[in-house]
PDB file of C-alpha atoms and ligand atoms in Angstrom:
ATOM      1  CA  MET A 653      11.985   4.625  -1.358  1.00 71.00           C
ATOM      2  CA  GLU A 654      11.680   5.432   2.298  1.00 76.00           C
ATOM      3  CA  PHE A 655       8.882   5.961   4.773  1.00 80.00           C
ATOM      4  CA  VAL A 656       9.416   9.560   5.859  1.00 83.00           C
ATOM      5  CA  GLU A 657       7.833  11.762   8.522  1.00 86.00           C
ATOM      6  CA  SER A 658       5.686  13.728   6.067  1.00 83.00           C
ATOM      7  CA  MET A 659       3.955  10.483   5.032  1.00 85.00           C
ATOM      8  CA  LYS A 660       2.637   9.874   8.525  1.00 89.00           C
ATOM      9  CA  THR A 661      -1.068  10.309   9.148  1.00 90.00           C
ATOM     10  CA  GLY A 662      -0.647  10.607  12.911  1.00 89.00           C
ATOM     11  CA  HIS A 663      -2.741   7.502  13.557  1.00 93.00           C
ATOM     12  CA  PRO A 664      -0.420   4.847  15.059  1.00 94.00           C
ATOM     13  CA  ALA A 665      -2.144   1.749  13.581  1.00 95.00           C
ATOM     14  CA  ILE A 666      -2.360   3.274  10.111  1.00 94.00           C
ATOM     15  CA  ASP A 667       1.237   4.485  10.207  1.00 93.00           C
ATOM     16  CA  LYS A 668       2.411   1.067  11.365  1.00 94.00           C
ATOM     17  CA  ASP A 669       0.642  -0.549   8.405  1.00 94.00           C
ATOM     18  CA  HIS A 670       2.083   1.977   5.978  1.00 92.00           C
ATOM     19  CA  LYS A 671       5.559   1.312   7.309  1.00 92.00           C
ATOM     20  CA  GLU A 672       5.001  -2.422   6.879  1.00 93.00           C
ATOM     21  CA  ILE A 673       3.937  -1.840   3.269  1.00 90.00           C
ATOM     22  CA  PHE A 674       7.120   0.157   2.658  1.00 88.00           C
ATOM     23  CA  ASP A 675       9.259  -2.534   4.282  1.00 91.00           C
ATOM     24  CA  THR A 676       7.688  -5.239   2.123  1.00 90.00           C
ATOM     25  CA  LEU A 677       8.352  -3.204  -0.975  1.00 88.00           C
ATOM     26  CA  ASP A 678      11.938  -2.885   0.150  1.00 90.00           C
ATOM     27  CA  GLU A 679      12.154  -6.666   0.391  1.00 93.00           C
ATOM     28  CA  VAL A 680      10.760  -6.920  -3.135  1.00 89.00           C
ATOM     29  CA  SER A 681      13.476  -4.643  -4.456  1.00 88.00           C
ATOM     30  CA  ARG A 682      16.121  -6.759  -2.722  1.00 93.00           C
ATOM     31  CA  ALA A 683      14.714  -9.903  -4.320  1.00 91.00           C
ATOM     32  CA  ILE A 684      14.954  -8.209  -7.719  1.00 87.00           C
ATOM     33  CA  ALA A 685      18.563  -7.182  -7.048  1.00 89.00           C
ATOM     34  CA  LYS A 686      19.375 -10.821  -6.330  1.00 92.00           C
ATOM     35  CA  ASN A 687      17.348 -11.952  -9.331  1.00 88.00           C
ATOM     36  CA  ASP A 688      15.423 -14.177  -6.944  1.00 90.00           C
ATOM     37  CA  ARG A 689      12.261 -14.770  -8.886  1.00 88.00           C
ATOM     38  CA  LYS A 690      10.708 -17.217  -6.470  1.00 90.00           C
ATOM     39  CA  ARG A 691      11.046 -14.825  -3.567  1.00 92.00           C
ATOM     40  CA  PHE A 692       9.816 -11.973  -5.736  1.00 89.00           C
ATOM     41  CA  CYS A 693       6.598 -13.868  -6.500  1.00 89.00           C
ATOM     42  CA  SER A 694       5.986 -14.929  -2.927  1.00 92.00           C
ATOM     43  CA  LEU A 695       6.562 -11.378  -1.678  1.00 91.00           C
ATOM     44  CA  PHE A 696       3.914 -10.136  -4.071  1.00 87.00           C
ATOM     45  CA  GLU A 697       1.447 -12.519  -2.477  1.00 91.00           C
ATOM     46  CA  ASP A 698       2.465 -11.243   0.964  1.00 92.00           C
ATOM     47  CA  PHE A 699       2.074  -7.718  -0.271  1.00 89.00           C
ATOM     48  CA  LEU A 700      -1.507  -8.355  -1.390  1.00 91.00           C
ATOM     49  CA  VAL A 701      -2.385  -9.815   1.996  1.00 94.00           C
ATOM     50  CA  ILE A 702      -0.790  -6.888   3.823  1.00 94.00           C
ATOM     51  CA  ALA A 703      -2.456  -4.307   1.569  1.00 92.00           C
ATOM     52  CA  ASN A 704      -5.866  -5.942   1.901  1.00 94.00           C
ATOM     53  CA  ARG A 705      -5.584  -6.135   5.673  1.00 96.00           C
ATOM     54  CA  HIS A 706      -4.460  -2.532   5.790  1.00 95.00           C
ATOM     55  CA  PHE A 707      -7.350  -1.295   3.651  1.00 95.00           C
ATOM     56  CA  LYS A 708      -9.861  -3.088   5.876  1.00 97.00           C
ATOM     57  CA  ARG A 709      -8.289  -1.712   9.041  1.00 97.00           C
ATOM     58  CA  GLU A 710      -8.067   1.813   7.683  1.00 96.00           C
ATOM     59  CA  GLU A 711     -11.694   1.693   6.521  1.00 97.00           C
ATOM     60  CA  ALA A 712     -12.848   0.518   9.963  1.00 97.00           C
ATOM     61  CA  ILE A 713     -10.966   3.405  11.601  1.00 96.00           C
ATOM     62  CA  LEU A 714     -12.394   5.974   9.183  1.00 96.00           C
ATOM     63  CA  ARG A 715     -15.927   4.674   9.577  1.00 96.00           C
ATOM     64  CA  LYS A 716     -15.655   4.695  13.337  1.00 95.00           C
ATOM     65  CA  CYS A 717     -14.499   8.291  13.492  1.00 93.00           C
ATOM     66  CA  GLY A 718     -17.150   9.435  11.025  1.00 95.00           C
ATOM     67  CA  PHE A 719     -14.864  10.519   8.220  1.00 96.00           C
ATOM     68  CA  PRO A 720     -17.262  12.239   5.766  1.00 95.00           C
ATOM     69  CA  ARG A 721     -15.603  10.835   2.609  1.00 95.00           C
ATOM     70  CA  TYR A 722     -15.498   7.296   3.974  1.00 95.00           C
ATOM     71  CA  GLU A 723     -17.470   5.786   1.049  1.00 96.00           C
ATOM     72  CA  GLN A 724     -15.209   7.367  -1.560  1.00 95.00           C
ATOM     73  CA  HIS A 725     -12.102   6.275   0.278  1.00 95.00           C
ATOM     74  CA  ALA A 726     -13.309   2.667   0.566  1.00 96.00           C
ATOM     75  CA  ALA A 727     -14.192   2.653  -3.151  1.00 96.00           C
ATOM     76  CA  TYR A 728     -10.757   4.040  -3.902  1.00 92.00           C
ATOM     77  CA  HIS A 729      -9.189   1.177  -1.936  1.00 94.00           C
ATOM     78  CA  SER A 730     -11.087  -1.439  -3.904  1.00 94.00           C
ATOM     79  CA  PHE A 731     -10.032   0.263  -7.147  1.00 92.00           C
ATOM     80  CA  LEU A 732      -6.388   0.136  -5.986  1.00 90.00           C
ATOM     81  CA  PHE A 733      -6.673  -3.462  -4.913  1.00 92.00           C
ATOM     82  CA  ASP A 734      -8.141  -4.558  -8.265  1.00 92.00           C
ATOM     83  CA  ARG A 735      -5.267  -2.800  -9.959  1.00 88.00           C
ATOM     84  CA  ALA A 736      -2.786  -4.588  -7.672  1.00 88.00           C
ATOM     85  CA  LEU A 737      -4.320  -7.952  -8.587  1.00 90.00           C
ATOM     86  CA  ALA A 738      -3.974  -7.143 -12.283  1.00 88.00           C
ATOM     87  CA  VAL A 739      -0.321  -6.140 -11.827  1.00 85.00           C
ATOM     88  CA  ARG A 740       0.327  -9.310  -9.834  1.00 85.00           C
ATOM     89  CA  ASP A 741      -1.222 -11.536 -12.527  1.00 86.00           C
ATOM     90  CA  ARG A 742       0.906  -9.920 -15.197  1.00 83.00           C
ATOM     91  CA  CYS A 743       4.081  -9.999 -13.095  1.00 80.00           C
ATOM     92  CA  VAL A 744       3.811 -13.619 -12.113  1.00 76.00           C
ATOM     93  CA  SER A 745       3.576 -14.656 -15.757  1.00 79.00           C
ATOM     94  CA  SER A 746       6.625 -12.627 -16.844  1.00 70.00           C
ATOM     95  CA  ALA A 747      10.064 -14.101 -16.415  1.00 58.00           C
ATOM     96  CA  ASP A 748      13.041 -11.804 -16.872  1.00 67.00           C
ATOM     97  CA  ASN A 749      14.696  -9.249 -14.656  1.00 68.00           C
ATOM     98  CA  ALA A 750      13.602  -6.255 -16.734  1.00 71.00           C
ATOM     99  CA  SER A 751       9.954  -7.192 -16.316  1.00 79.00           C
ATOM    100  CA  MET A 752      10.425  -7.712 -12.580  1.00 80.00           C
ATOM    101  CA  GLU A 753      11.680  -4.150 -12.383  1.00 83.00           C
ATOM    102  CA  GLN A 754       8.751  -2.884 -14.398  1.00 84.00           C
ATOM    103  CA  CYS A 755       6.380  -4.740 -12.058  1.00 82.00           C
ATOM    104  CA  PHE A 756       8.101  -3.297  -9.054  1.00 82.00           C
ATOM    105  CA  LYS A 757       7.677   0.181 -10.492  1.00 86.00           C
ATOM    106  CA  GLU A 758       3.958  -0.341 -10.998  1.00 83.00           C
ATOM    107  CA  PHE A 759       3.562  -1.756  -7.531  1.00 80.00           C
ATOM    108  CA  SER A 760       5.410   1.167  -6.009  1.00 83.00           C
ATOM    109  CA  GLU A 761       3.093   3.569  -7.782  1.00 82.00           C
ATOM    110  CA  PHE A 762       0.094   1.696  -6.441  1.00 75.00           C
ATOM    111  CA  LEU A 763       1.486   1.972  -2.948  1.00 73.00           C
ATOM    112  CA  VAL A 764       2.356   5.639  -3.238  1.00 75.00           C
ATOM    113  CA  ASP A 765      -1.193   6.244  -4.405  1.00 77.00           C
ATOM    114  CA  ASP A 766      -2.637   5.165  -1.066  1.00 75.00           C
ATOM    115  CA  VAL A 767       0.030   6.085   1.435  1.00 73.00           C
ATOM    116  CA  VAL A 768       1.335   9.327   0.023  1.00 73.00           C
ATOM    117  CA  ARG A 769      -1.563  10.747  -1.945  1.00 81.00           C
ATOM    118  CA  GLY A 770      -4.892   9.098  -1.070  1.00 87.00           C
ATOM    119  CA  ASP A 771      -4.504   9.121   2.690  1.00 91.00           C
ATOM    120  CA  LEU A 772      -3.690  12.819   2.807  1.00 88.00           C
ATOM    121  CA  ASP A 773      -7.430  13.191   2.382  1.00 87.00           C
ATOM    122  CA  PHE A 774      -8.125  12.144   5.982  1.00 92.00           C
ATOM    123  CA  LYS A 775      -4.896  13.279   7.644  1.00 90.00           C
ATOM    124  CA  SER A 776      -6.165  16.719   8.655  1.00 88.00           C
ATOM    125  CA  TYR A 777      -9.536  15.258   9.681  1.00 90.00           C
ATOM    126  CA  LEU A 778      -7.862  12.832  12.088  1.00 89.00           C
ATOM    127  CA  SER A 779      -5.502  15.411  13.511  1.00 85.00           C
ATOM    128  CA  ALA A 780      -8.387  17.843  14.112  1.00 86.00           C
ATOM    129  CA  LEU A 781     -10.211  15.065  15.982  1.00 84.00           C
ATOM    130  CA  SER A 782      -7.268  14.355  18.220  1.00 77.00           C
ATOM    131  CA  GLY A 783      -6.816  18.057  18.878  1.00 71.00           C
ATOM    132  CA  ARG A 784      -3.455  18.507  17.174  1.00 55.00           C
TER     133      ARG A 784
HETATM  134 FE1  LIG B 381      -3.498   3.709   3.909  1.00 77.97          FE
HETATM  135 FE1  LIG B 382      -6.222   4.713   2.266  1.00 77.97          FE
END
């Protein structure tokens, strides 16, 4: 999976975070390819930290610019984060390569939910604000 132009929101800080999320996911897939379970688990912890920090930052930006669906978007983030925690708990307790791949798949879907789908909701709002 790659971070492509169409996924950009046009806000530099948000796009930087999204790219970082993609890069971390890339690292996770490399750990799986090497069957490096320890690294896989520690990357998941990193991922949670990065995702949480991103959600907070994105929410602050949306609140500041008066995005009308701010409340819904913040609630959506906490729903996604709870789901990520559940996936993490399950993944850390599973041991083989097949389950690592399954976990990776679920984590990717979680990510795509915010970056590719959820954040489209404010993309046009932000670009209208900045006059593009
Ligand atoms: Fe986002
Ligand atoms: Fe978001």
